[in-house]
Amino acid sequence: MLNIRCSDVAFQKSHMTIFIEKSKTDIYRDGQWVVIARTNSRLCPVKNLEMFFRWCGFTEGCTDFILCNLSKTNNGHKVLSLIHISEPTRPLYIS
């Protein structure tokens, strides 16, 4: 899950597709598209991921990672990985 980028997700009217670049069971490392249907309920995974994208300010085609690895510290949480090289190297703390 930590290696999925915004550009790996495509939303459609009836479903969304997510490209999984590589997995433990993908011996040829070809990647696989996963289709998730809309359920039209309050707990619909497609609807909730769309809302998460809007809340984060992700735009179509952006290459940012959807999730990142965090470590709990005394000051909150520190991002451990998936920070772009162009970003500052100082730790990001989230309370």
JSON list of N, CA and C in Angstrom, two decimals, residues 36-67:
[
{"chain": "A", "resi": 36, "resn": "ILE", "atom": "N", "xyz": [-12.21, -2.10, -8.22]},
{"chain": "A", "resi": 36, "resn": "ILE", "atom": "CA", "xyz": [-13.05, -2.02, -7.02]},
{"chain": "A", "resi": 36, "resn": "ILE", "atom": "C", "xyz": [-14.34, -1.31, -7.41]},
{"chain": "A", "resi": 37, "resn": "ALA", "atom": "N", "xyz": [-15.47, -1.98, -7.22]},
{"chain": "A", "resi": 37, "resn": "ALA", "atom": "CA", "xyz": [-16.77, -1.45, -7.64]},
{"chain": "A", "resi": 37, "resn": "ALA", "atom": "C", "xyz": [-17.30, -0.43, -6.64]},
{"chain": "A", "resi": 38, "resn": "ARG", "atom": "N", "xyz": [-18.11, 0.50, -7.15]},
{"chain": "A", "resi": 38, "resn": "ARG", "atom": "CA", "xyz": [-18.84, 1.43, -6.28]},
{"chain": "A", "resi": 38, "resn": "ARG", "atom": "C", "xyz": [-19.98, 0.68, -5.62]},
{"chain": "A", "resi": 39, "resn": "THR", "atom": "N", "xyz": [-20.23, 0.98, -4.36]},
{"chain": "A", "resi": 39, "resn": "THR", "atom": "CA", "xyz": [-21.34, 0.34, -3.65]},
{"chain": "A", "resi": 39, "resn": "THR", "atom": "C", "xyz": [-22.49, 1.31, -3.40]},
{"chain": "A", "resi": 40, "resn": "ASN", "atom": "N", "xyz": [-22.26, 2.59, -3.65]},
{"chain": "A", "resi": 40, "resn": "ASN", "atom": "CA", "xyz": [-23.27, 3.64, -3.44]},
{"chain": "A", "resi": 40, "resn": "ASN", "atom": "C", "xyz": [-23.79, 3.65, -2.01]},
{"chain": "A", "resi": 41, "resn": "SER", "atom": "N", "xyz": [-22.91, 3.32, -1.08]},
{"chain": "A", "resi": 41, "resn": "SER", "atom": "CA", "xyz": [-23.28, 3.40, 0.34]},
{"chain": "A", "resi": 41, "resn": "SER", "atom": "C", "xyz": [-22.35, 4.40, 1.02]},
{"chain": "A", "resi": 42, "resn": "ARG", "atom": "N", "xyz": [-22.58, 4.62, 2.27]},
{"chain": "A", "resi": 42, "resn": "ARG", "atom": "CA", "xyz": [-21.77, 5.54, 3.06]},
{"chain": "A", "resi": 42, "resn": "ARG", "atom": "C", "xyz": [-20.33, 5.01, 3.19]},
{"chain": "A", "resi": 43, "resn": "LEU", "atom": "N", "xyz": [-20.16, 3.71, 3.14]},
{"chain": "A", "resi": 43, "resn": "LEU", "atom": "CA", "xyz": [-18.86, 3.08, 3.29]},
{"chain": "A", "resi": 43, "resn": "LEU", "atom": "C", "xyz": [-18.20, 2.70, 1.96]},
{"chain": "A", "resi": 44, "resn": "CYS", "atom": "N", "xyz": [-18.69, 3.23, 0.87]},
{"chain": "A", "resi": 44, "resn": "CYS", "atom": "CA", "xyz": [-18.17, 2.92, -0.46]},
{"chain": "A", "resi": 44, "resn": "CYS", "atom": "C", "xyz": [-16.68, 3.27, -0.54]},
{"chain": "A", "resi": 45, "resn": "PRO", "atom": "N", "xyz": [-15.81, 2.29, -0.85]},
{"chain": "A", "resi": 45, "resn": "PRO", "atom": "CA", "xyz": [-14.37, 2.57, -0.91]},
{"chain": "A", "resi": 45, "resn": "PRO", "atom": "C", "xyz": [-13.99, 3.56, -2.00]},
{"chain": "A", "resi": 46, "resn": "VAL", "atom": "N", "xyz": [-14.72, 3.54, -3.11]},
{"chain": "A", "resi": 46, "resn": "VAL", "atom": "CA", "xyz": [-14.43, 4.46, -4.21]},
{"chain": "A", "resi": 46, "resn": "VAL", "atom": "C", "xyz": [-14.76, 5.89, -3.80]},
{"chain": "A", "resi": 47, "resn": "LYS", "atom": "N", "xyz": [-15.94, 6.08, -3.26]},
{"chain": "A", "resi": 47, "resn": "LYS", "atom": "CA", "xyz": [-16.39, 7.40, -2.81]},
{"chain": "A", "resi": 47, "resn": "LYS", "atom": "C", "xyz": [-15.46, 7.95, -1.72]},
{"chain": "A", "resi": 48, "resn": "ASN", "atom": "N", "xyz": [-15.07, 7.10, -0.77]},
{"chain": "A", "resi": 48, "resn": "ASN", "atom": "CA", "xyz": [-14.21, 7.55, 0.32]},
{"chain": "A", "resi": 48, "resn": "ASN", "atom": "C", "xyz": [-12.80, 7.88, -0.16]},
{"chain": "A", "resi": 49, "resn": "LEU", "atom": "N", "xyz": [-12.26, 7.14, -1.13]},
{"chain": "A", "resi": 49, "resn": "LEU", "atom": "CA", "xyz": [-10.95, 7.48, -1.66]},
{"chain": "A", "resi": 49, "resn": "LEU", "atom": "C", "xyz": [-11.01, 8.78, -2.47]},
{"chain": "A", "resi": 50, "resn": "GLU", "atom": "N", "xyz": [-12.10, 9.00, -3.20]},
{"chain": "A", "resi": 50, "resn": "GLU", "atom": "CA", "xyz": [-12.28, 10.27, -3.91]},
{"chain": "A", "resi": 50, "resn": "GLU", "atom": "C", "xyz": [-12.30, 11.44, -2.92]},
{"chain": "A", "resi": 51, "resn": "MET", "atom": "N", "xyz": [-13.01, 11.28, -1.82]},
{"chain": "A", "resi": 51, "resn": "MET", "atom": "CA", "xyz": [-13.07, 12.33, -0.80]},
{"chain": "A", "resi": 51, "resn": "MET", "atom": "C", "xyz": [-11.69, 12.54, -0.18]},
{"chain": "A", "resi": 52, "resn": "PHE", "atom": "N", "xyz": [-10.94, 11.47, 0.06]},
{"chain": "A", "resi": 52, "resn": "PHE", "atom": "CA", "xyz": [-9.59, 11.58, 0.60]},
{"chain": "A", "resi": 52, "resn": "PHE", "atom": "C", "xyz": [-8.68, 12.34, -0.37]},
{"chain": "A", "resi": 53, "resn": "PHE", "atom": "N", "xyz": [-8.78, 12.05, -1.67]},
{"chain": "A", "resi": 53, "resn": "PHE", "atom": "CA", "xyz": [-7.99, 12.77, -2.68]},
{"chain": "A", "resi": 53, "resn": "PHE", "atom": "C", "xyz": [-8.30, 14.27, -2.65]},
{"chain": "A", "resi": 54, "resn": "ARG", "atom": "N", "xyz": [-9.59, 14.61, -2.58]},
{"chain": "A", "resi": 54, "resn": "ARG", "atom": "CA", "xyz": [-9.98, 16.03, -2.53]},
{"chain": "A", "resi": 54, "resn": "ARG", "atom": "C", "xyz": [-9.44, 16.67, -1.26]},
{"chain": "A", "resi": 55, "resn": "TRP", "atom": "N", "xyz": [-9.57, 16.00, -0.13]},
{"chain": "A", "resi": 55, "resn": "TRP", "atom": "CA", "xyz": [-9.12, 16.53, 1.16]},
{"chain": "A", "resi": 55, "resn": "TRP", "atom": "C", "xyz": [-7.61, 16.78, 1.15]},
{"chain": "A", "resi": 56, "resn": "CYS", "atom": "N", "xyz": [-6.85, 15.89, 0.51]},
{"chain": "A", "resi": 56, "resn": "CYS", "atom": "CA", "xyz": [-5.39, 16.02, 0.44]},
{"chain": "A", "resi": 56, "resn": "CYS", "atom": "C", "xyz": [-4.94, 17.00, -0.64]},
{"chain": "A", "resi": 57, "resn": "GLY", "atom": "N", "xyz": [-5.84, 17.38, -1.53]},
{"chain": "A", "resi": 57, "resn": "GLY", "atom": "CA", "xyz": [-5.48, 18.28, -2.61]},
{"chain": "A", "resi": 57, "resn": "GLY", "atom": "C", "xyz": [-4.78, 17.60, -3.77]},
{"chain": "A", "resi": 58, "resn": "PHE", "atom": "N", "xyz": [-4.94, 16.28, -3.89]},
{"chain": "A", "resi": 58, "resn": "PHE", "atom": "CA", "xyz": [-4.33, 15.55, -5.00]},
{"chain": "A", "resi": 58, "resn": "PHE", "atom": "C", "xyz": [-5.07, 15.90, -6.29]},
{"chain": "A", "resi": 59, "resn": "THR", "atom": "N", "xyz": [-4.32, 16.12, -7.36]},
{"chain": "A", "resi": 59, "resn": "THR", "atom": "CA", "xyz": [-4.91, 16.41, -8.66]},
{"chain": "A", "resi": 59, "resn": "THR", "atom": "C", "xyz": [-4.69, 15.22, -9.59]},
{"chain": "A", "resi": 60, "resn": "GLU", "atom": "N", "xyz": [-5.45, 15.18, -10.65]},
{"chain": "A", "resi": 60, "resn": "GLU", "atom": "CA", "xyz": [-5.33, 14.06, -11.60]},
{"chain": "A", "resi": 60, "resn": "GLU", "atom": "C", "xyz": [-3.93, 14.03, -12.21]},
{"chain": "A", "resi": 61, "resn": "GLY", "atom": "N", "xyz": [-3.33, 12.86, -12.19]},
{"chain": "A", "resi": 61, "resn": "GLY", "atom": "CA", "xyz": [-2.01, 12.69, -12.77]},
{"chain": "A", "resi": 61, "resn": "GLY", "atom": "C", "xyz": [-0.86, 13.03, -11.84]},
{"chain": "A", "resi": 62, "resn": "CYS", "atom": "N", "xyz": [-1.13, 13.47, -10.61]},
{"chain": "A", "resi": 62, "resn": "CYS", "atom": "CA", "xyz": [-0.02, 13.80, -9.71]},
{"chain": "A", "resi": 62, "resn": "CYS", "atom": "C", "xyz": [0.69, 12.50, -9.31]},
{"chain": "A", "resi": 63, "resn": "THR", "atom": "N", "xyz": [1.97, 12.60, -9.05]},
{"chain": "A", "resi": 63, "resn": "THR", "atom": "CA", "xyz": [2.77, 11.41, -8.76]},
{"chain": "A", "resi": 63, "resn": "THR", "atom": "C", "xyz": [3.09, 11.25, -7.28]},
{"chain": "A", "resi": 64, "resn": "ASP", "atom": "N", "xyz": [2.39, 11.96, -6.42]},
{"chain": "A", "resi": 64, "resn": "ASP", "atom": "CA", "xyz": [2.61, 11.84, -4.98]},
{"chain": "A", "resi": 64, "resn": "ASP", "atom": "C", "xyz": [2.14, 10.48, -4.49]},
{"chain": "A", "resi": 65, "resn": "PHE", "atom": "N", "xyz": [2.78, 9.99, -3.44]},
{"chain": "A", "resi": 65, "resn": "PHE", "atom": "CA", "xyz": [2.34, 8.75, -2.81]},
{"chain": "A", "resi": 65, "resn": "PHE", "atom": "C", "xyz": [1.06, 9.02, -2.02]},
{"chain": "A", "resi": 66, "resn": "ILE", "atom": "N", "xyz": [0.16, 8.04, -1.99]},
{"chain": "A", "resi": 66, "resn": "ILE", "atom": "CA", "xyz": [-1.10, 8.20, -1.28]},
{"chain": "A", "resi": 66, "resn": "ILE", "atom": "C", "xyz": [-0.89, 8.10, 0.22]},
{"chain": "A", "resi": 67, "resn": "LEU", "atom": "N", "xyz": [-0.07, 7.17, 0.66]},
{"chain": "A", "resi": 67, "resn": "LEU", "atom": "CA", "xyz": [0.20, 6.96, 2.08]},
{"chain": "A", "resi": 67, "resn": "LEU", "atom": "C", "xyz": [1.70, 7.04, 2.34]}
]
